[in-house]
Short mmCIF file of C-alpha atoms and ligand atoms in Angstrom, two decimals:
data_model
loop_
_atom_site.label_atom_id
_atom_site.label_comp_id
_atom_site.label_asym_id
_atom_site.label_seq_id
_atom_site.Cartn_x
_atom_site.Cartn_y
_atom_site.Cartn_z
CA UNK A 1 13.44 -91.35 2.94
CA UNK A 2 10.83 -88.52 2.10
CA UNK A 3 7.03 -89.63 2.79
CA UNK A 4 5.38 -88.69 -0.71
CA UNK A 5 1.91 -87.04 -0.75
CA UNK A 6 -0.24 -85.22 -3.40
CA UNK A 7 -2.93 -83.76 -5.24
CA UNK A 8 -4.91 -85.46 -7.95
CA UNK A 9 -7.21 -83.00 -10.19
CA UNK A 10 -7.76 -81.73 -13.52
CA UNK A 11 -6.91 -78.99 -14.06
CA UNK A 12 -3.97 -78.86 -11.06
CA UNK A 13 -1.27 -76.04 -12.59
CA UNK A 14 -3.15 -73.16 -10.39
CA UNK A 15 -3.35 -75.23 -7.44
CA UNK A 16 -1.61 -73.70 -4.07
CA UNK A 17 -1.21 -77.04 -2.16
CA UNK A 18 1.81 -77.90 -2.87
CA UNK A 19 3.60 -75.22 -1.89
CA UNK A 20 1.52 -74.57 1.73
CA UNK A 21 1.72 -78.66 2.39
CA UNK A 22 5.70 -78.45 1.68
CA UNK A 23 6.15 -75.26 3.21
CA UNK A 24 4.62 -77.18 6.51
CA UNK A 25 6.90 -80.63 6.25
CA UNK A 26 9.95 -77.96 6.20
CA UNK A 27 8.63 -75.76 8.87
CA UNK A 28 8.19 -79.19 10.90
CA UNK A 29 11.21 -80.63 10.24
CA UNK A 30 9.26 -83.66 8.51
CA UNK A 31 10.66 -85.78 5.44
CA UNK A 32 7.70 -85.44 3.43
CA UNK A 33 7.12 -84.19 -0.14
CA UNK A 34 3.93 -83.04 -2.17
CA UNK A 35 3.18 -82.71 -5.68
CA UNK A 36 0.31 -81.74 -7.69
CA UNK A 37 -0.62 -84.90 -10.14
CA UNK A 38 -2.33 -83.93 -12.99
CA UNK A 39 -5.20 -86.77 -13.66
CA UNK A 40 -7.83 -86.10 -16.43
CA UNK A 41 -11.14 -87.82 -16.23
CA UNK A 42 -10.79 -92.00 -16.87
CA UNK A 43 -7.16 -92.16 -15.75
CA UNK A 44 -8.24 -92.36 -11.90
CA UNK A 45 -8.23 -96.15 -11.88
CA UNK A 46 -4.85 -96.04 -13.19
CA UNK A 47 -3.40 -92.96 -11.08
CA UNK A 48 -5.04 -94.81 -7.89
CA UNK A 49 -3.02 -98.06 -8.59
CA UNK A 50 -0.24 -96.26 -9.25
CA UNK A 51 -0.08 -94.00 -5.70
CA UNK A 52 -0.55 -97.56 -4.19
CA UNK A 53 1.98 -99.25 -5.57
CA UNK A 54 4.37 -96.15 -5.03
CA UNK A 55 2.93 -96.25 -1.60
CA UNK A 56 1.98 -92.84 -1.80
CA UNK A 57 1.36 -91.84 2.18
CA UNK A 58 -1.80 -89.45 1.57
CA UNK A 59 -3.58 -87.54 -1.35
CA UNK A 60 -6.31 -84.31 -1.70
CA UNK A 61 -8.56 -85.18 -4.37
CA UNK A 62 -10.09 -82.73 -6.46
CA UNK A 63 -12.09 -81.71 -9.07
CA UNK A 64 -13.51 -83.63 -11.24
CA UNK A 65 -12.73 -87.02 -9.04
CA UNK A 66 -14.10 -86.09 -5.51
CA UNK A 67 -17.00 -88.30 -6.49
CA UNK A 68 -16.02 -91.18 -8.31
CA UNK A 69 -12.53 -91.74 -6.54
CA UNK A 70 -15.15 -93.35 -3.36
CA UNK A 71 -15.12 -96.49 -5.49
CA UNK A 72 -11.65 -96.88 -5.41
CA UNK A 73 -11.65 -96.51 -1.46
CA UNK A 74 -11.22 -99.77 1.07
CA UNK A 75 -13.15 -97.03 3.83
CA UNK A 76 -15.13 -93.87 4.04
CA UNK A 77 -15.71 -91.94 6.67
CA UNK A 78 -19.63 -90.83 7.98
CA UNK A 79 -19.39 -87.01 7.12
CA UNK A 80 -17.44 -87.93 3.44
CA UNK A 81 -20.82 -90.48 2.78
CA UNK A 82 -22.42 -87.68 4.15
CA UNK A 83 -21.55 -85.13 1.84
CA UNK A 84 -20.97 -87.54 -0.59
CA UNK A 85 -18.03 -86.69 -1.59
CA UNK A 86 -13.85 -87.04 -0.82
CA UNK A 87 -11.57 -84.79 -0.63
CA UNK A 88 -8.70 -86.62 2.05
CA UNK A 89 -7.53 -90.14 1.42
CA UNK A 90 -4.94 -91.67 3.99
CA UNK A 91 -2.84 -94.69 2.92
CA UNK A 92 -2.70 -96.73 5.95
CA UNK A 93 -1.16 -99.80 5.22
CA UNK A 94 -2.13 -100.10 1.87
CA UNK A 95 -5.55 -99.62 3.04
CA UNK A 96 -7.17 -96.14 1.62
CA UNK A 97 -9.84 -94.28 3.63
CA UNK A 98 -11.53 -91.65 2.64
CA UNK A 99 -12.82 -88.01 4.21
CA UNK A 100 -14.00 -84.91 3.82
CA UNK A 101 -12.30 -81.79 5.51
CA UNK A 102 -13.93 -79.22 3.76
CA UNK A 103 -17.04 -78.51 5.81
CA UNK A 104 -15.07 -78.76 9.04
CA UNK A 105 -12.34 -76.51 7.75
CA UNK A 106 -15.22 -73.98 6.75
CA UNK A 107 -16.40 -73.96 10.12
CA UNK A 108 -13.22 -73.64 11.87
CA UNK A 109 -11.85 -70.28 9.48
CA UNK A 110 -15.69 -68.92 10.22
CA UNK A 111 -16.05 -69.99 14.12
CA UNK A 112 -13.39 -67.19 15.05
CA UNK A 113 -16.06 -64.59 13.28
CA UNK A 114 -18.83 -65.58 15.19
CA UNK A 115 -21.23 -62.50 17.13
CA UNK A 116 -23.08 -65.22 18.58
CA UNK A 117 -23.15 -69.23 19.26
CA UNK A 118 -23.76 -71.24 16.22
CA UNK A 119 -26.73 -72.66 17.91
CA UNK A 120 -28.44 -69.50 18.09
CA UNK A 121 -27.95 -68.58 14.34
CA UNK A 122 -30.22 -68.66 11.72
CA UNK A 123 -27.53 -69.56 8.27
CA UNK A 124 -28.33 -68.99 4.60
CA UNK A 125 -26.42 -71.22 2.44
CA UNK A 126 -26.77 -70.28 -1.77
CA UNK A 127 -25.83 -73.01 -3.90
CA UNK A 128 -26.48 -76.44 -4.08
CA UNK A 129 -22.90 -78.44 -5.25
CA UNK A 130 -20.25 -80.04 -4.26
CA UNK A 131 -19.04 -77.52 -1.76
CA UNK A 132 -22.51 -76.87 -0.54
CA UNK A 133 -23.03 -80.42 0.64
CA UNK A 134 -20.01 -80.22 2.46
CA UNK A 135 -20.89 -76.72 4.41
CA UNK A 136 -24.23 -78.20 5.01
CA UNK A 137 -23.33 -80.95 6.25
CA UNK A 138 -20.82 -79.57 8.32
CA UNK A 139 -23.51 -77.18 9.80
CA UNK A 140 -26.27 -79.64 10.42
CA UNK A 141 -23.71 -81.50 12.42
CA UNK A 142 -22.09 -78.94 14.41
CA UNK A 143 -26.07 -77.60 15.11
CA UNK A 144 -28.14 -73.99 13.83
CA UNK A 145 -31.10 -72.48 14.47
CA UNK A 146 -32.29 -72.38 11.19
CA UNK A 147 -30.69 -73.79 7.80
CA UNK A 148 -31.82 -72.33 4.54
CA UNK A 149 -30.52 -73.56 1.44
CA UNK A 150 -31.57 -71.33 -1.73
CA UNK A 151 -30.41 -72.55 -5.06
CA UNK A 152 -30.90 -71.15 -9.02
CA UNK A 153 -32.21 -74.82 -9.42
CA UNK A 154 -33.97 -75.84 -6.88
CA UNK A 155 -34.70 -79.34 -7.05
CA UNK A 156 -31.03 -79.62 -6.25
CA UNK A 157 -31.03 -77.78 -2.88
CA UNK A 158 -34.95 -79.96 -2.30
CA UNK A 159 -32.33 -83.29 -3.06
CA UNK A 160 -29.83 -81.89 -0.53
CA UNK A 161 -32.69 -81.53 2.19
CA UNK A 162 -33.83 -85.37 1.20
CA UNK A 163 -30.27 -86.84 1.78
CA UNK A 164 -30.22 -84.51 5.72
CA UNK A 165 -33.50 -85.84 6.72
CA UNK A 166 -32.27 -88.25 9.17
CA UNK A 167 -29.60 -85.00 10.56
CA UNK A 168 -31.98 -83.56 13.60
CA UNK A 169 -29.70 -80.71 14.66
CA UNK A 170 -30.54 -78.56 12.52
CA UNK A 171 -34.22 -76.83 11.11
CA UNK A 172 -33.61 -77.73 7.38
CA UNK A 173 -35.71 -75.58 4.86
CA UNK A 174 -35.40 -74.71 1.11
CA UNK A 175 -36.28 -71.16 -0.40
CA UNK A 176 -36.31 -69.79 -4.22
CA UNK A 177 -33.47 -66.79 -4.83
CA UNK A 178 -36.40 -64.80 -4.48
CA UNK A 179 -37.67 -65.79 -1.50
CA UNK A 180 -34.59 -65.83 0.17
CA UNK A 181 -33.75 -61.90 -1.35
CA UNK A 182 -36.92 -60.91 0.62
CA UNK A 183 -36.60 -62.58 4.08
CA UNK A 184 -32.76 -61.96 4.30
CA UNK A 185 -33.14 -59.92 7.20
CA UNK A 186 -33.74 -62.88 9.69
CA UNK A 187 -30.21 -64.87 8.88
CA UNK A 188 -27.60 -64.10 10.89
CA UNK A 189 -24.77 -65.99 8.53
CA UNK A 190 -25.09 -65.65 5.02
CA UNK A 191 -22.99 -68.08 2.38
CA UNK A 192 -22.26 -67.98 -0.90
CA UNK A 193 -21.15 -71.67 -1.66
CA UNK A 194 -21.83 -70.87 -5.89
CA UNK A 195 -19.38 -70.63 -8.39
CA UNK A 196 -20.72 -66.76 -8.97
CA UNK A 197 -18.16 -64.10 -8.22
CA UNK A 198 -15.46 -66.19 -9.85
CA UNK A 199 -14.09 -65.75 -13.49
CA UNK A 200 -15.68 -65.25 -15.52
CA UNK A 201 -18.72 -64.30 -13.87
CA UNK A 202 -16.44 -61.63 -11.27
CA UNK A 203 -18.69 -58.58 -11.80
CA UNK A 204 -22.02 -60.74 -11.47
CA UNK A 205 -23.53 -61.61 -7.23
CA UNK A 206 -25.49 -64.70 -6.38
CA UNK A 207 -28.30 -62.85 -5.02
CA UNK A 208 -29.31 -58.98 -3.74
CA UNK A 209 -28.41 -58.19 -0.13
CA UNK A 210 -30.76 -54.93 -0.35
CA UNK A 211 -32.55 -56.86 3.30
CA UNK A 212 -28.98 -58.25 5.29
CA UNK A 213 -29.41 -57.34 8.59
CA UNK A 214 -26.29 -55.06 9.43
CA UNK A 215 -25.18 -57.53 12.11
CA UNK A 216 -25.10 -60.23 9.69
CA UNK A 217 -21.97 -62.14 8.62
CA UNK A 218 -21.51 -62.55 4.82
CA UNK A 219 -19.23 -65.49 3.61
CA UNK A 220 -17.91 -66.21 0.08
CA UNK A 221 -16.50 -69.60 -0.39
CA UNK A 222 -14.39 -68.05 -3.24
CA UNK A 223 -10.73 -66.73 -2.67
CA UNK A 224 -9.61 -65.93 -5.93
CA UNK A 225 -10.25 -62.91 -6.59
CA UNK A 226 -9.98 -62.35 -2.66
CA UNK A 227 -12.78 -60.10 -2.68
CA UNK A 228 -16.19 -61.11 -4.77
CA UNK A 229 -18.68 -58.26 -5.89
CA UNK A 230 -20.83 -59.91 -3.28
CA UNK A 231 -17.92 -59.31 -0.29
CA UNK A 232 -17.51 -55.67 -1.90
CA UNK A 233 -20.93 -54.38 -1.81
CA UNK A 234 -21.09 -56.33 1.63
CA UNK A 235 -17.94 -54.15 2.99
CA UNK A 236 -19.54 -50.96 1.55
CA UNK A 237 -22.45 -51.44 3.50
CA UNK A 238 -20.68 -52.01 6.65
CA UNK A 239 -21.20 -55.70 6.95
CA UNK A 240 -19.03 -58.22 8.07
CA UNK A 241 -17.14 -60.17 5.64
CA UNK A 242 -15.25 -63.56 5.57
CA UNK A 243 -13.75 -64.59 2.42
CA UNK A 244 -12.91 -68.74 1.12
CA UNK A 245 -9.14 -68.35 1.58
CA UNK A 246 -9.59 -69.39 5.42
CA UNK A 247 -11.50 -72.72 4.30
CA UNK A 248 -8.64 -73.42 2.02
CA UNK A 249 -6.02 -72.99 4.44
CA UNK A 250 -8.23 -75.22 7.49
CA UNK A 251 -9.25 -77.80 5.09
CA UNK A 252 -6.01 -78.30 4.30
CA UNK A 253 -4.40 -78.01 7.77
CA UNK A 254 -6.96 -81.00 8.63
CA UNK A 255 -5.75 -83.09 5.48
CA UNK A 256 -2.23 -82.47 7.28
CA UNK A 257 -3.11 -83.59 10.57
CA UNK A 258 -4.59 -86.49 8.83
CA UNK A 259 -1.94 -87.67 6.93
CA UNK A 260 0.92 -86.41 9.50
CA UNK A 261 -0.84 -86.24 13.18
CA UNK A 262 0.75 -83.51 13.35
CA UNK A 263 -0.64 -79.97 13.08
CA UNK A 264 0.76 -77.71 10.65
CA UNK A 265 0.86 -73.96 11.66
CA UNK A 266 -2.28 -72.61 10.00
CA UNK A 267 -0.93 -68.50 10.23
CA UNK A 268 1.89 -69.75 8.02
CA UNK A 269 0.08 -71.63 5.75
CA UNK A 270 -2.35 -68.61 5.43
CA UNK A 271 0.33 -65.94 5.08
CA UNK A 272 1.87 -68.59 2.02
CA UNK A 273 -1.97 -68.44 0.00
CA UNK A 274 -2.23 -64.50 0.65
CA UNK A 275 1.30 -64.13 -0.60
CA UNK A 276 -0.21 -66.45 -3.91
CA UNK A 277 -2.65 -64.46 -4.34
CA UNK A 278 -1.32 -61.49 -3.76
CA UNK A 279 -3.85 -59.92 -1.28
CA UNK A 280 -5.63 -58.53 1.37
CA UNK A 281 -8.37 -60.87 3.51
CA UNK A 282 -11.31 -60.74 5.37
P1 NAP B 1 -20.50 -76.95 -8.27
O1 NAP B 1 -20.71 -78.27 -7.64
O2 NAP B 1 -20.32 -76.87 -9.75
O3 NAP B 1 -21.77 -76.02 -7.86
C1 NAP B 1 -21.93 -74.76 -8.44
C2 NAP B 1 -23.07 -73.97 -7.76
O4 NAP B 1 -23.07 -72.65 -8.33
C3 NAP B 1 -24.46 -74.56 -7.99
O5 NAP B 1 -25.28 -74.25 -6.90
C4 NAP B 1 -24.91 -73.78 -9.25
O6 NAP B 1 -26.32 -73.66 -9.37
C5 NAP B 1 -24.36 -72.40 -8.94
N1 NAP B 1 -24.17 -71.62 -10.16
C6 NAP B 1 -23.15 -71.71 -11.05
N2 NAP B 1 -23.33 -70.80 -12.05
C7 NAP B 1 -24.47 -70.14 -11.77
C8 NAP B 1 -25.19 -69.08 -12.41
N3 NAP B 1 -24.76 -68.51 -13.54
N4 NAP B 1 -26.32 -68.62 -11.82
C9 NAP B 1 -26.78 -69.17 -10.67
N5 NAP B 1 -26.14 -70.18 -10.01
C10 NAP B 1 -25.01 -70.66 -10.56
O7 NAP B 1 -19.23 -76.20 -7.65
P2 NAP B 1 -18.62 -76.39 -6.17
O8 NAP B 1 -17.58 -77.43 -6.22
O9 NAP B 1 -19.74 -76.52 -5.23
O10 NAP B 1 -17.83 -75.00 -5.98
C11 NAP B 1 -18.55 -73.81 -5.79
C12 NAP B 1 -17.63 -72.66 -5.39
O11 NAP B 1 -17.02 -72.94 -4.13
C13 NAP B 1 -16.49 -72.42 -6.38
O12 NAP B 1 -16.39 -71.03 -6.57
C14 NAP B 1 -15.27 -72.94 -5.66
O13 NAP B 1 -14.10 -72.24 -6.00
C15 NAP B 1 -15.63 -72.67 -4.21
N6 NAP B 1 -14.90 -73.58 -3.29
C16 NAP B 1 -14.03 -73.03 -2.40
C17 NAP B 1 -13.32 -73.85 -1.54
C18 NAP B 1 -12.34 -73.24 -0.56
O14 NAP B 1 -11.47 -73.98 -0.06
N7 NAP B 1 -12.45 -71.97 -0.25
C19 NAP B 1 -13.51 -75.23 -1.56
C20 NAP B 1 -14.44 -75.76 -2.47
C21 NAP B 1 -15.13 -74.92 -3.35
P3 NAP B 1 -27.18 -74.75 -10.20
O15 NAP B 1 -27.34 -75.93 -9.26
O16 NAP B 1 -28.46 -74.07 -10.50
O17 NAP B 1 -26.38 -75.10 -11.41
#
């Protein structure tokens, strides 16, 4: 009998998980089936009891539930109550617990790209949401030299910093868009974690690089459109880019390995997105 796993989100037509999570269960000769469920805000309760009493094996959550569906979990991981949000949930014996993969699978597409150890790099991170927490979090784990988070509102990025206190690996400091703009030169890894670059804002960039250093990496979270005005001017200037499609593709390779223990082949699964999308990468 197939294993049944899925997505539940709001909006979920666009979504490209289905078809790289069943490309994998074929690949891997594995009985298992995914499907996007589409789950508007105050149905979760509902769509929860229902996976459980369909003993659905494992789900992605997504927006606008990665927050509230951690009531409706019997376990949560540290870096999910970390970041504060879920994006994983295993069904293990009826039992649901919850994780993150998003700031690990950021760090795994963006390890490969590295000029130098993590340890010894000073990181930039615009934007202080969802997808922020889980890149910071990520980061302050794994260990930098410096972390800079630079937000349009700061007191967001200043309640980010409050919530890492007690996370000593990494040098944790906040800067205004301005600030940052002027002392870009000293980060060796800069991310764009914002919504800017995406439609409808796809001509607009999150902040000036005028100062990168021409060593320096420069990451957009966003994949669609593969390449952001930010990654553009970036590649005209020489500088290294790395685009969100390889976060997409790890996170959910690690939701796979999660739900299957077994690894799904990650060149496949990227190959599958690019073909979506109907691209080049970087
Ligand atoms: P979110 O929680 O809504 O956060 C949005 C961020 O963008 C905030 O920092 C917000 O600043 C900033 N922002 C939005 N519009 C802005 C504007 N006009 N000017 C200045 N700042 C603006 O969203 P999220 O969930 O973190 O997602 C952010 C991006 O990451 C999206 O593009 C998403 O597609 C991408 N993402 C990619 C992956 C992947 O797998 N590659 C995974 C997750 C997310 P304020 O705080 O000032 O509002």
């Amino acid at each position: 009998m197939n294993k049944l796993y899925g997505l539940l989100g709001h909006p979920v037509g666009h979504s490209m998980s289905p078809l790289m999570h069943n490309d994998a269960f074929k690949q891997l000769g594995m009985n298992g089936f995914y499907h996007a469920f589409d789950v508007p805000e105050g149905k979760l309760n509902e769509a929860v009891e229902a996976f459980k009493l369909f003993n659905i094996s494992g789900f992605n959550v997504t927006i606008p539930h990665k927050v509230s569906i951690m009531n409706l979990l019997d376990e949560i991981d540290e870096e999910a109550m970390m970041v504060g949000a879920v994006n994983t949930v295993v069904n293990i014996e009826g039992r649901l617990i919850g994780y993150n993969t998003d700031g690990r699978g950021y760090l795994t597409s963006l390890i490969p790209m590295l000029k130098k150890p993590l340890a010894d790099s000073n990181v930039l991170v615009i934007g202080a949401g969802g997808a922020s927490r889980g890149i910071v979090t990520a980061l302050a784990n794994q260990g930098v030299s410096l972390l800079t988070i630079t937000n349009r509102t700061l007191e967001k990025a200043i309640e980010i910093k409050d919530n890492y206190l007690t996370y000593k690996k990494a040098n944790l400091n906040i800067l205004s868009l301005q600030d940052a703009e002027k002392n870009l030169a000293m980060y060796d890894i800069v991310i764009n974690t914002t919504s800017i670059g995406m439609s409808p804002q796809i001509d607009a960039v999150p902040i000036s690089i005028d100062n990168i250093k021409s060593t320096a990496i420069l990451s957009d979270l966003i994949y669609n459109p593969l390449q952001t005005k930010l990654l553009k001017i970036g590649e005209e200037r020489a500088i290294t880019t790395h685009n969100g499609v390889g976060m997409f593709v790890e996170q959910g390779a690690l939701a796979f390995l999660k739900w299957t223990g077994q690894q799904p082949d990650t060149a496949r699964m990227r190959k599958i997105v690019l073909q979506q999308l109907g691209g080049f990468s970087c």
